[in-house]
Coordinates of C-alpha atoms in Angstrom, one line a residue:
X190 CA 38.6 -74.1 50.0
X191 CA 35.6 -73.7 47.7
X192 CA 34.6 -77.1 46.3
X193 CA 32.4 -78.1 43.3
X194 CA 28.9 -79.0 44.5
X195 CA 27.7 -82.6 44.3
X196 CA 24.6 -81.6 42.3
X197 CA 22.6 -78.5 41.4
X198 CA 18.9 -78.2 41.9
X199 CA 16.7 -75.6 40.0
X200 CA 14.4 -73.8 42.5
X201 CA 12.9 -71.1 40.2
X202 CA 13.6 -69.1 37.1
X203 CA 16.0 -66.7 38.9
X204 CA 17.9 -68.7 41.5
X205 CA 20.0 -71.9 41.3
X206 CA 20.8 -73.6 44.7
X207 CA 24.2 -75.2 45.3
X208 CA 23.6 -78.2 47.6
X209 CA 26.5 -79.5 49.6
X210 CA 28.3 -76.2 49.7
X211 CA 29.9 -75.6 53.1
X212 CA 30.6 -72.0 52.1
X213 CA 30.9 -69.8 49.1
X214 CA 33.5 -67.2 48.3
X215 CA 31.0 -64.3 48.4
X216 CA 28.3 -65.7 50.6
X217 CA 27.9 -66.5 54.3
X218 CA 24.5 -67.8 55.3
X219 CA 23.6 -68.8 58.9
X220 CA 20.7 -71.2 59.1
X221 CA 20.4 -71.2 55.3
X222 CA 21.9 -71.8 52.0
X223 CA 23.9 -69.7 49.5
X224 CA 22.0 -69.2 46.2
X225 CA 23.2 -67.8 42.9
X226 CA 20.7 -65.7 41.0
X227 CA 20.5 -65.5 37.2
X228 CA 22.9 -62.6 37.3
X229 CA 25.5 -64.8 39.0
X230 CA 25.3 -63.1 42.4
X231 CA 25.3 -65.2 45.6
X232 CA 22.5 -64.7 48.1
X233 CA 21.3 -66.2 51.4
X234 CA 18.2 -68.4 51.4
X235 CA 16.9 -69.4 54.8
X236 CA 15.9 -72.9 55.8
X237 CA 12.3 -73.7 56.5
X238 CA 10.8 -71.9 59.5
X239 CA 13.6 -69.3 59.4
X240 CA 13.7 -65.8 57.9
X241 CA 16.3 -63.2 57.1
X242 CA 16.7 -60.8 59.9
X243 CA 20.0 -59.2 58.9
X244 CA 22.1 -59.8 55.9
X245 CA 23.4 -63.4 55.9
X246 CA 21.6 -64.2 59.3
X247 CA 18.6 -66.4 59.3
X248 CA 16.6 -66.5 62.6
X249 CA 13.8 -68.7 63.8
X250 CA 10.5 -67.5 62.3
X251 CA 7.4 -69.7 62.1
X252 CA 3.8 -68.7 61.3
X253 CA 2.5 -72.1 60.7
X254 CA 1.6 -73.8 57.4
X255 CA -0.9 -71.2 56.2
X256 CA 1.4 -68.3 55.8
X257 CA 4.9 -66.9 55.4
X258 CA 7.1 -65.5 58.2
X259 CA 9.4 -62.5 57.8
X260 CA 11.2 -59.9 60.0
X261 CA 10.8 -56.1 59.7
X262 CA 12.4 -53.3 61.6
X263 CA 10.3 -51.8 64.4
X264 CA 8.8 -48.4 63.6
X265 CA 9.8 -47.0 67.0
X266 CA 13.2 -48.6 67.1
X267 CA 14.8 -49.4 63.8
X268 CA 17.7 -51.3 65.5
X269 CA 15.3 -54.0 66.5
X270 CA 13.2 -56.5 64.5
X271 CA 9.8 -57.9 64.9
X272 CA 8.1 -60.9 63.4
X273 CA 5.4 -60.5 60.7
X274 CA 3.0 -63.2 59.4
X275 CA 1.8 -62.9 55.8
X276 CA -1.2 -65.3 55.9
X277 CA -3.0 -67.1 53.1
X278 CA -6.4 -66.0 52.0
X279 CA -9.0 -66.9 54.7
X280 CA -6.4 -66.8 57.4
X281 CA -5.1 -64.1 59.8
X282 CA -2.3 -63.7 62.4
X283 CA -3.5 -64.8 65.8
X284 CA -0.8 -64.9 68.4
X285 CA 2.0 -65.4 65.8
X286 CA 0.3 -68.2 63.9
X287 CA -1.8 -68.0 60.7
X288 CA -5.2 -69.2 62.0
X289 CA -8.4 -69.7 60.0
X290 CA -10.6 -66.6 60.0
X291 CA -13.8 -67.3 58.0
X292 CA -15.4 -63.9 57.1
X293 CA -16.0 -65.0 53.5
X294 CA -14.5 -63.9 50.2
X295 CA -15.7 -60.3 50.2
X296 CA -13.9 -59.3 53.4
X297 CA -10.7 -58.7 55.3
X298 CA -10.3 -60.6 58.5
X299 CA -8.2 -59.7 61.5
X300 CA -7.7 -60.9 65.1
X301 CA -7.6 -58.3 67.8
X302 CA -6.9 -59.5 71.4
X303 CA -7.7 -63.0 70.2
X304 CA -11.1 -61.9 68.9
X305 CA -12.1 -62.2 65.2
X306 CA -13.1 -59.0 63.3
X307 CA -14.6 -59.0 59.8
X308 CA -14.0 -55.9 57.6
X309 CA -16.5 -56.3 54.7
X310 CA -16.2 -54.9 51.2
X311 CA -18.7 -52.2 49.9
X312 CA -22.1 -53.8 49.4
X313 CA -21.5 -56.4 52.1
X314 CA -22.1 -56.5 55.9
X315 CA -21.3 -59.1 58.7
X316 CA -24.0 -61.6 59.3
X317 CA -23.4 -64.7 61.5
X318 CA -19.6 -64.2 61.3
X319 CA -19.4 -63.9 57.5
X320 CA -19.6 -60.9 55.1
X321 CA -22.9 -61.3 53.3
X322 CA -24.3 -59.1 50.5
X323 CA -26.1 -56.1 52.0
X324 CA -26.9 -53.2 49.5
X325 CA -29.0 -50.1 50.3
X326 CA -27.8 -48.1 47.3
X327 CA -25.4 -45.2 47.2
X328 CA -27.7 -43.1 49.5
X329 CA -27.3 -45.2 52.7
X330 CA -25.3 -47.6 54.9
X331 CA -26.4 -51.3 55.2
X332 CA -26.0 -53.6 58.2
X333 CA -27.6 -56.7 59.7
X334 CA -29.5 -56.5 63.0
X335 CA -30.8 -59.8 64.4
X336 CA -30.2 -61.3 61.0
X337 CA -32.3 -58.7 59.2
X338 CA -31.1 -56.2 56.7
X339 CA -31.3 -52.6 58.0
X340 CA -30.7 -49.4 55.8
X341 CA -29.5 -46.2 57.4
X342 CA -30.2 -43.5 54.8
X343 CA -28.1 -40.4 54.4
X344 CA -29.6 -36.8 54.6
X345 CA -31.4 -36.1 51.3
X346 CA -32.4 -39.8 50.8
X347 CA -35.5 -41.7 51.7
X348 CA -36.0 -45.5 52.2
X349 CA -38.0 -47.0 49.4
X350 CA -38.4 -50.7 48.9
X351 CA -35.3 -51.6 50.9
X352 CA -33.2 -49.0 49.1
X353 CA -32.2 -45.4 50.0
X354 CA -33.3 -43.3 47.0
X355 CA -32.8 -39.5 46.5
X356 CA -35.6 -37.1 46.9
X357 CA -36.0 -36.7 43.1
X358 CA -36.5 -40.4 42.5
X359 CA -40.3 -40.2 42.2
X360 CA -40.2 -37.0 40.1
X361 CA -42.0 -34.7 42.4
X362 CA -41.7 -31.8 39.9
X363 CA -44.9 -32.1 37.8
X364 CA -43.7 -29.8 34.9
X365 CA -40.0 -29.3 35.6
X366 CA -36.7 -30.8 36.5
X367 CA -35.8 -31.9 40.0
X368 CA -32.4 -30.9 41.4
X369 CA -31.0 -32.1 44.8
X370 CA -29.8 -29.6 47.4
X371 CA -27.9 -30.9 50.4
X372 CA -30.8 -32.4 52.5
X373 CA -33.7 -31.3 50.2
X374 CA -34.6 -30.7 46.6
X375 CA -35.9 -27.9 44.4
X376 CA -37.9 -27.8 41.1
X377 CA -36.6 -26.0 38.1
X378 CA -39.9 -25.5 36.3
X379 CA -40.5 -25.5 32.6
X380 CA -41.9 -22.3 31.2
X381 CA -44.7 -21.3 31.8
X382 CA -45.2 -23.5 34.9
X383 CA -44.3 -22.4 38.5
X384 CA -45.0 -23.3 42.1
X385 CA -43.1 -25.6 44.6
X386 CA -43.6 -28.7 42.5
X387 CA -44.3 -26.9 39.1
X388 CA -48.0 -27.6 39.5
X389 CA -49.2 -24.1 38.5
X390 CA -49.3 -22.5 35.1
X391 CA -49.9 -19.1 33.5
X392 CA -53.6 -19.8 33.0
X393 CA -54.2 -20.7 36.7
X394 CA -55.2 -17.1 37.6
X395 CA -57.5 -16.6 34.5
X396 CA -55.6 -13.7 32.9
X397 CA -58.0 -13.4 29.9
X398 CA -60.6 -10.6 30.4
X399 CA -64.0 -10.0 29.0
X400 CA -64.9 -13.7 28.7
X401 CA -61.7 -14.7 26.9
X402 CA -60.4 -18.3 27.1
X403 CA -56.8 -18.9 28.2
X404 CA -54.6 -21.4 26.4
X405 CA -51.0 -22.2 27.3
X406 CA -48.5 -21.4 24.5
X407 CA -47.4 -24.4 22.4
X408 CA -43.8 -25.5 22.4
X409 CA -43.4 -24.1 18.9
X410 CA -44.6 -20.7 20.1
X411 CA -42.3 -20.9 23.1
X412 CA -39.4 -21.6 20.9
X413 CA -40.0 -18.5 18.8
X414 CA -41.5 -16.2 21.5
X415 CA -40.3 -17.5 24.9
X416 CA -41.7 -14.4 26.6
X417 CA -45.3 -15.3 25.8
X418 CA -46.5 -18.1 28.1
X419 CA -50.2 -18.1 27.2
X420 CA -52.7 -17.0 24.5
X421 CA -56.2 -15.5 25.0
X422 CA -59.0 -16.5 22.6
X423 CA -61.0 -13.3 22.8
X424 CA -64.7 -12.8 22.2
X425 CA -65.7 -10.2 19.6
X426 CA -65.2 -7.3 19.6
X427 CA -62.3 -7.7 22.1
X428 CA -58.7 -8.3 21.3
X429 CA -55.2 -7.9 22.8
X430 CA -52.9 -10.1 24.9
X431 CA -55.6 -10.4 27.7
X432 CA -58.7 -9.3 25.7
X433 CA -58.4 -5.9 27.2
X434 CA -59.0 -3.8 24.0
X435 CA -62.0 -3.1 21.8
X436 CA -61.5 -3.7 18.0
X437 CA -61.9 -0.5 16.0
X438 CA -60.2 0.4 12.7
X439 CA -62.0 3.7 11.9
X440 CA -64.5 4.6 9.2
X441 CA -62.3 3.4 6.3
X442 CA -62.2 -0.3 7.2
X443 CA -63.5 -3.3 9.1
X444 CA -62.0 -4.8 12.2
X445 CA -61.4 -8.5 12.8
X446 CA -59.7 -10.6 15.4
X447 CA -57.6 -13.6 14.5
X448 CA -55.9 -15.7 17.2
X449 CA -56.3 -12.9 19.6
X450 CA -54.8 -10.3 17.4
X451 CA -56.6 -7.3 15.8
X452 CA -56.6 -7.1 12.0
X453 CA -57.9 -4.3 9.9
X454 CA -59.5 -5.0 6.5
X455 CA -59.1 -1.5 5.0
X456 CA -60.8 0.1 2.0
X457 CA -59.0 0.5 -1.3
X458 CA -56.1 3.0 -1.2
X459 CA -56.1 2.7 2.6
X460 CA -53.9 0.6 4.9
X461 CA -53.6 -0.2 8.6
X462 CA -51.4 2.2 10.6
X463 CA -51.2 1.4 14.3
X464 CA -54.7 -0.1 14.4
X465 CA -56.5 2.4 12.1
X466 CA -57.1 2.5 8.4
X467 CA -55.4 5.5 6.9
X468 CA -54.8 6.9 3.4
X469 CA -52.0 4.9 1.7
X470 CA -51.7 5.2 -2.1
X471 CA -48.8 4.0 -4.2
X472 CA -50.6 4.3 -7.6
X473 CA -51.7 1.4 -9.8
X474 CA -48.2 -0.1 -9.9
X475 CA -47.9 -1.4 -6.4
X476 CA -49.4 -2.0 -3.0
X477 CA -49.2 0.3 0.0
X478 CA -48.8 -0.3 3.7
X479 CA -47.4 1.4 6.8
X480 CA -44.2 0.5 8.6
X481 CA -43.4 2.3 11.9
X482 CA -45.9 5.0 10.8
X483 CA -44.1 5.5 7.5
X484 CA -45.7 4.7 4.2
X485 CA -44.1 1.8 2.3
X486 CA -44.7 0.9 -1.3
X487 CA -44.2 -2.6 -2.6
X488 CA -44.1 -2.2 -6.4
X489 CA -45.1 -4.8 -9.0
X490 CA -42.6 -6.1 -11.6
X491 CA -41.9 -3.5 -14.2
X492 CA -42.5 -0.7 -11.7
X493 CA -40.2 1.2 -9.3
X494 CA -40.7 3.5 -6.4
X495 CA -40.0 7.2 -7.0
X496 CA -40.9 10.1 -4.7
X497 CA -44.2 8.7 -3.4
X498 CA -45.6 6.1 -5.7
X499 CA -44.7 3.2 -8.0
X500 CA -43.9 4.3 -11.5
X501 CA -43.6 2.2 -14.7
X502 CA -39.9 1.4 -15.1
X503 CA -39.0 -1.6 -17.2
X504 CA -35.7 -1.8 -19.1
X505 CA -36.1 -5.5 -19.9
X506 CA -34.3 -8.5 -18.5
X507 CA -30.8 -7.2 -19.5
X508 CA -30.7 -4.2 -17.1
X509 CA -32.2 -2.5 -14.0
X510 CA -34.5 0.5 -14.1
X511 CA -34.2 3.5 -11.7
X512 CA -35.3 7.0 -11.3
X513 CA -32.7 9.7 -10.6
X514 CA -33.9 13.2 -9.8
X515 CA -37.3 12.2 -11.2
X516 CA -35.8 11.0 -14.5
X517 CA -36.1 7.4 -15.6
X518 CA -32.7 5.7 -16.3
X519 CA -31.7 2.2 -17.4
X520 CA -28.6 0.7 -15.8
X521 CA -27.8 -2.0 -18.4
X522 CA -25.7 -5.1 -17.8
X523 CA -22.4 -5.6 -19.6
X524 CA -22.7 -5.9 -23.4
X525 CA -26.0 -4.0 -23.4
X526 CA -27.1 -0.3 -23.6
X527 CA -30.3 1.6 -23.5
X528 CA -32.2 2.1 -26.7
X529 CA -35.9 3.2 -26.9
X530 CA -36.2 2.7 -23.1
X531 CA -34.9 -0.9 -23.1
X532 CA -31.5 -2.5 -22.6
X533 CA -30.5 -3.9 -25.9
X534 CA -27.4 -5.7 -27.1
X535 CA -24.5 -3.3 -27.6
X536 CA -21.0 -4.6 -27.5
X537 CA -17.8 -2.7 -28.4
X538 CA -15.4 -5.2 -26.9
X539 CA -13.3 -5.0 -23.8
X540 CA -11.6 -1.7 -24.7
X541 CA -14.7 0.5 -24.8
X542 CA -18.3 1.1 -23.7
X543 CA -21.2 1.0 -26.0
X544 CA -24.2 3.4 -26.3
X545 CA -26.9 4.3 -28.6
X546 CA -27.0 7.8 -30.1
X547 CA -30.1 8.8 -32.0
X548 CA -30.9 5.1 -32.3
X549 CA -27.5 4.1 -33.7
X550 CA -24.7 2.2 -32.0
X551 CA -21.8 4.3 -30.9
X552 CA -18.5 3.1 -29.2
X553 CA -16.8 5.2 -26.6
X554 CA -13.3 3.7 -26.8
X555 CA -10.5 3.9 -24.3
X556 CA -7.5 6.1 -25.0
X557 CA -5.4 4.6 -27.7
X558 CA -8.4 2.7 -29.2
X559 CA -11.0 3.7 -31.8
X560 CA -14.1 2.1 -33.3
X561 CA -13.5 -0.3 -36.2
X562 CA -16.3 -2.6 -37.5
X563 CA -18.3 -2.1 -34.3
X564 CA -15.4 -2.9 -31.9
X565 CA -12.8 -0.8 -30.2
X566 CA -9.5 -1.7 -31.8
X567 CA -5.9 -0.4 -31.2
X568 CA -5.5 3.0 -32.9
X569 CA -2.6 5.1 -31.7
X570 CA -1.5 8.4 -33.2
X571 CA 0.6 9.4 -30.2
X572 CA 0.0 12.1 -27.6
X573 CA -0.3 14.8 -30.3
X574 CA -3.6 13.7 -31.9
X575 CA -6.7 11.6 -32.0
X576 CA -7.0 8.4 -33.9
X577 CA -10.0 6.9 -35.8
X578 CA -10.6 4.5 -38.6
X579 CA -11.9 5.6 -42.0
X580 CA -13.1 2.7 -44.2
X581 CA -11.0 0.4 -42.1
X582 CA -7.8 2.5 -42.3
X583 CA -6.2 4.4 -39.5
X584 CA -6.6 8.2 -39.7
X585 CA -4.8 10.7 -37.4
X586 CA -6.3 14.1 -36.5
X587 CA -3.3 16.1 -35.1
X588 CA -3.6 18.8 -32.4
X589 CA -2.2 22.3 -33.0
X590 CA 1.7 22.3 -33.2
X591 CA 1.6 18.6 -34.2
X592 CA 1.7 17.1 -37.7
X593 CA 1.2 13.7 -39.1
X594 CA 4.6 12.1 -40.1
X595 CA 3.0 9.1 -41.9
X596 CA 2.5 7.1 -38.8
X597 CA 1.6 9.3 -35.8
X598 CA 1.3 12.9 -34.8
X599 CA 4.6 14.4 -33.9
X600 CA 5.3 17.8 -32.5
X601 CA 6.1 20.2 -35.3
X602 CA 6.2 23.9 -34.3
X603 CA 7.9 26.6 -36.3
X604 CA 6.3 29.5 -34.4
X605 CA 3.5 31.8 -35.6
X606 CA 5.4 33.0 -38.6
X607 CA 5.5 29.9 -40.7
X608 CA 4.2 26.4 -41.3
X609 CA 5.8 23.1 -40.2
X610 CA 5.9 19.9 -42.1
X611 CA 7.8 16.6 -42.4
X612 CA 9.6 15.7 -45.6
X613 CA 9.6 12.3 -47.2
X614 CA 12.4 11.3 -44.8
X615 CA 10.3 12.3 -41.8
X616 CA 12.5 15.3 -41.1
X617 CA 11.0 18.5 -39.8
X618 CA 10.9 21.4 -42.3
X619 CA 9.7 25.0 -41.7
X620 CA 8.0 26.9 -44.5
X621 CA 8.4 30.5 -43.2
X622 CA 6.3 33.4 -44.2
X623 CA 7.8 36.4 -46.2
X624 CA 10.2 38.3 -44.0
X625 CA 11.0 35.3 -41.9
X626 CA 13.6 32.4 -42.0
X627 CA 14.2 29.3 -39.9
X628 CA 16.6 29.7 -37.0
X629 CA 16.8 27.0 -34.2
X630 CA 13.6 25.4 -35.5
X631 CA 11.5 28.5 -35.4
X632 CA 10.6 31.1 -38.1
X633 CA 12.4 34.2 -37.0
X634 CA 12.4 37.7 -38.4
X635 CA 14.7 37.8 -41.4
X636 CA 13.7 40.6 -43.8
X637 CA 15.5 41.4 -47.0
X638 CA 12.6 43.2 -48.5
X639 CA 10.3 42.1 -51.3
X640 CA 13.2 41.6 -53.8
X641 CA 15.4 39.2 -51.9
X642 CA 15.5 35.9 -50.1
X643 CA 16.7 35.8 -46.4
X644 CA 18.5 33.0 -44.6
X645 CA 20.5 32.7 -41.3
X646 CA 24.1 31.6 -41.9
X647 CA 25.0 31.9 -38.2
X648 CA 23.2 32.6 -34.9
X649 CA 21.3 35.9 -35.5
X650 CA 23.4 36.6 -38.7
X651 CA 21.3 36.8 -41.8
X652 CA 22.3 36.6 -45.5
X653 CA 20.2 38.2 -48.3
X654 CA 20.2 36.8 -51.8
X655 CA 18.7 39.7 -53.9
X656 CA 17.0 39.5 -57.2
X657 CA 18.8 40.5 -60.4
X658 CA 19.2 44.3 -60.4
X659 CA 18.9 44.6 -56.6
X660 CA 21.6 44.7 -53.9
X661 CA 21.6 44.9 -50.1
X662 CA 21.6 48.4 -48.8
X663 CA 23.0 49.5 -45.5
X664 CA 19.6 48.7 -43.8
X665 CA 19.9 45.1 -44.9
X666 CA 17.2 45.4 -47.6
X667 CA 17.4 44.4 -51.2
X668 CA 17.0 47.7 -53.0
X669 CA 17.1 48.5 -56.8
X670 CA 20.7 48.9 -57.8
X671 CA 21.1 49.1 -61.6
X672 CA 24.4 49.6 -63.4
X673 CA 22.8 48.8 -66.7
X674 CA 24.0 45.2 -66.4
X675 CA 27.6 46.2 -67.1
X676 CA 28.9 46.4 -63.6
X677 CA 28.6 45.3 -60.0
X678 CA 26.1 47.4 -58.0
X679 CA 26.4 48.2 -54.3
X680 CA 25.6 50.9 -51.7
X681 CA 28.0 53.0 -49.7
X682 CA 27.7 54.1 -46.1
X683 CA 25.4 56.9 -47.1
X684 CA 23.2 54.4 -48.9
X685 CA 24.2 55.8 -52.2
X686 CA 24.4 53.5 -55.2
X687 CA 28.0 52.6 -56.3
X688 CA 28.7 50.9 -59.6
X689 CA 31.9 48.9 -60.2
X690 CA 31.8 48.9 -64.1
X691 CA 33.2 46.2 -66.2
X692 CA 36.2 46.7 -68.4
X693 CA 35.3 49.0 -71.4
X694 CA 32.6 50.7 -69.4
X695 CA 32.6 53.9 -67.3
X696 CA 30.2 55.7 -65.1
X697 CA 28.2 58.3 -66.9
X698 CA 26.4 61.3 -65.4
X699 CA 23.5 59.1 -64.4
X700 CA 25.9 57.0 -62.4
X701 CA 25.3 54.1 -64.8
X702 CA 27.9 52.0 -66.5
X703 CA 28.1 53.1 -70.1
X704 CA 30.4 51.8 -72.8
X705 CA 33.4 54.1 -73.1
X706 CA 35.8 53.3 -76.1
X707 CA 38.1 55.8 -77.7
X708 CA 39.9 53.4 -79.9
X709 CA 43.3 52.0 -79.6
X710 CA 45.1 55.4 -79.7
X711 CA 44.3 56.4 -76.1
X712 CA 46.1 56.3 -72.9
X713 CA 45.3 53.7 -70.2
X714 CA 41.9 54.4 -68.7
X715 CA 41.7 57.6 -70.6
X716 CA 38.0 57.3 -71.5
X717 CA 35.6 59.1 -69.2
X718 CA 32.2 60.9 -69.3
X719 CA 31.8 64.6 -68.5
X720 CA 28.4 66.3 -68.5
X721 CA 27.0 63.4 -70.3
X722 CA 29.7 63.5 -73.1
X723 CA 32.4 61.0 -73.7
X724 CA 35.9 62.5 -73.3
X725 CA 39.0 60.8 -74.8
X726 CA 42.6 61.3 -73.6
X727 CA 44.5 60.4 -76.8
X728 CA 48.2 59.7 -77.2
X729 CA 50.6 62.1 -78.8
X730 CA 49.8 63.0 -82.4
X731 CA 46.1 61.9 -82.0
X732 CA 43.1 63.9 -81.0
X733 CA 39.5 63.3 -79.8
X734 CA 37.1 63.5 -82.7
X735 CA 33.5 62.5 -82.0
X736 CA 34.6 60.2 -79.2
X737 CA 37.4 58.5 -81.1
X738 CA 41.2 59.2 -81.1
X739 CA 42.1 59.8 -84.7

């Protein structure tokens, strides 16, 4: 049975040892003790000079007091174990025991066939059985021979003062950069130097002719013109990159050489053109020179180039001057316009442009705006007319077939035979010419003659209102139709006048209504006219006597 241990001894932070335990429920340990780790799991811990070979089996394993012994499986036979000694620093396994092996601190020591071998760290070599400092630099290997330091330099390195240094160490390239190449070096020369060690320059072969002096280009010159490695200081009258040319500017100038470059000092109205002084005139308003064989004028302030010379062209500080097709123009800035050849203040606001006409300010306003007190203000008469201000008041000028209705120009068209207007209620009215009347908003032919008024009562149906004494004949014209005012006058189908006389009147021979009264002794409607004379048809016992029944 499992029994409580007599006491517990703390071995380390992870394992507690149960002394006096003959056996544990979950642990068997031959030649060792059962331990319980901090997770509560039992493990086997071997006695001194023993080591775990298999789980729960401790076998004899002793490497001495200067190391630890352990078992590991053989590489060529994993079913078998072999002893391994992990020795303290300064000791190595020799015949199964950790034995002192004094190669020093900067080394690794091993015994092979009973013989000590020292494996020194980088920068150290074996001397008298110990690893001693031995440094030849990164370019070589160091060792001791007969107690003396010996450096074996690698290819591309040379021994210098007990160190292996690369071939570029002593800067063999006089004017260049040294670069290593496998077992040699090469020089990357600075411009303008050349040669195996950059010892030669562009002046070495005396490139300046005709007694000129060669000078290497400065760093500033090389930075701006890297293709030029030297300069020649030529003797007069020579010039050119290598003093190969003679200085001649022609009969209209003098030639000079400055820093090896030819310069022509030309006469007035002449300028240098490819080494010769040629005619070059821009007038009195500018200077002239040649650029790629073409004449170029640089005009003075207040002048501008036009055609072939600098012409006076100054519009003031508020605009730019230019010539267009030979004509001078001022392009003025915003708020300015040309007046008397100068850009002067001229502002009509944001809704128009300003100009001077005959010396007076004039505003050209945008659509829907007009000038008022020198500014473009809102002024809208509609699409049928133009708007402007008169004495500060809006005024509309209407287009044909439009008329002002009190606020804007409205379309008002009665055709070509009348005039259109709007009444006080802004309703359209047509005042038609004689012989016309309004129909569907247009003055349409409606003729009743000169003695009547014509209107349309329905579509294409006219009605004539004739003057007194006139009636509508069968041609629709108001014609004279007189019944002496005592009857209704009309025309029959043959256009003959017909009178419908009032009571007491009869038609006479002139087809007029004439009074016809025979007294009260007549038959009904018995009064007539015959051949201009009145005839009475009297009742019995009465007779006509001078137009009266008596």
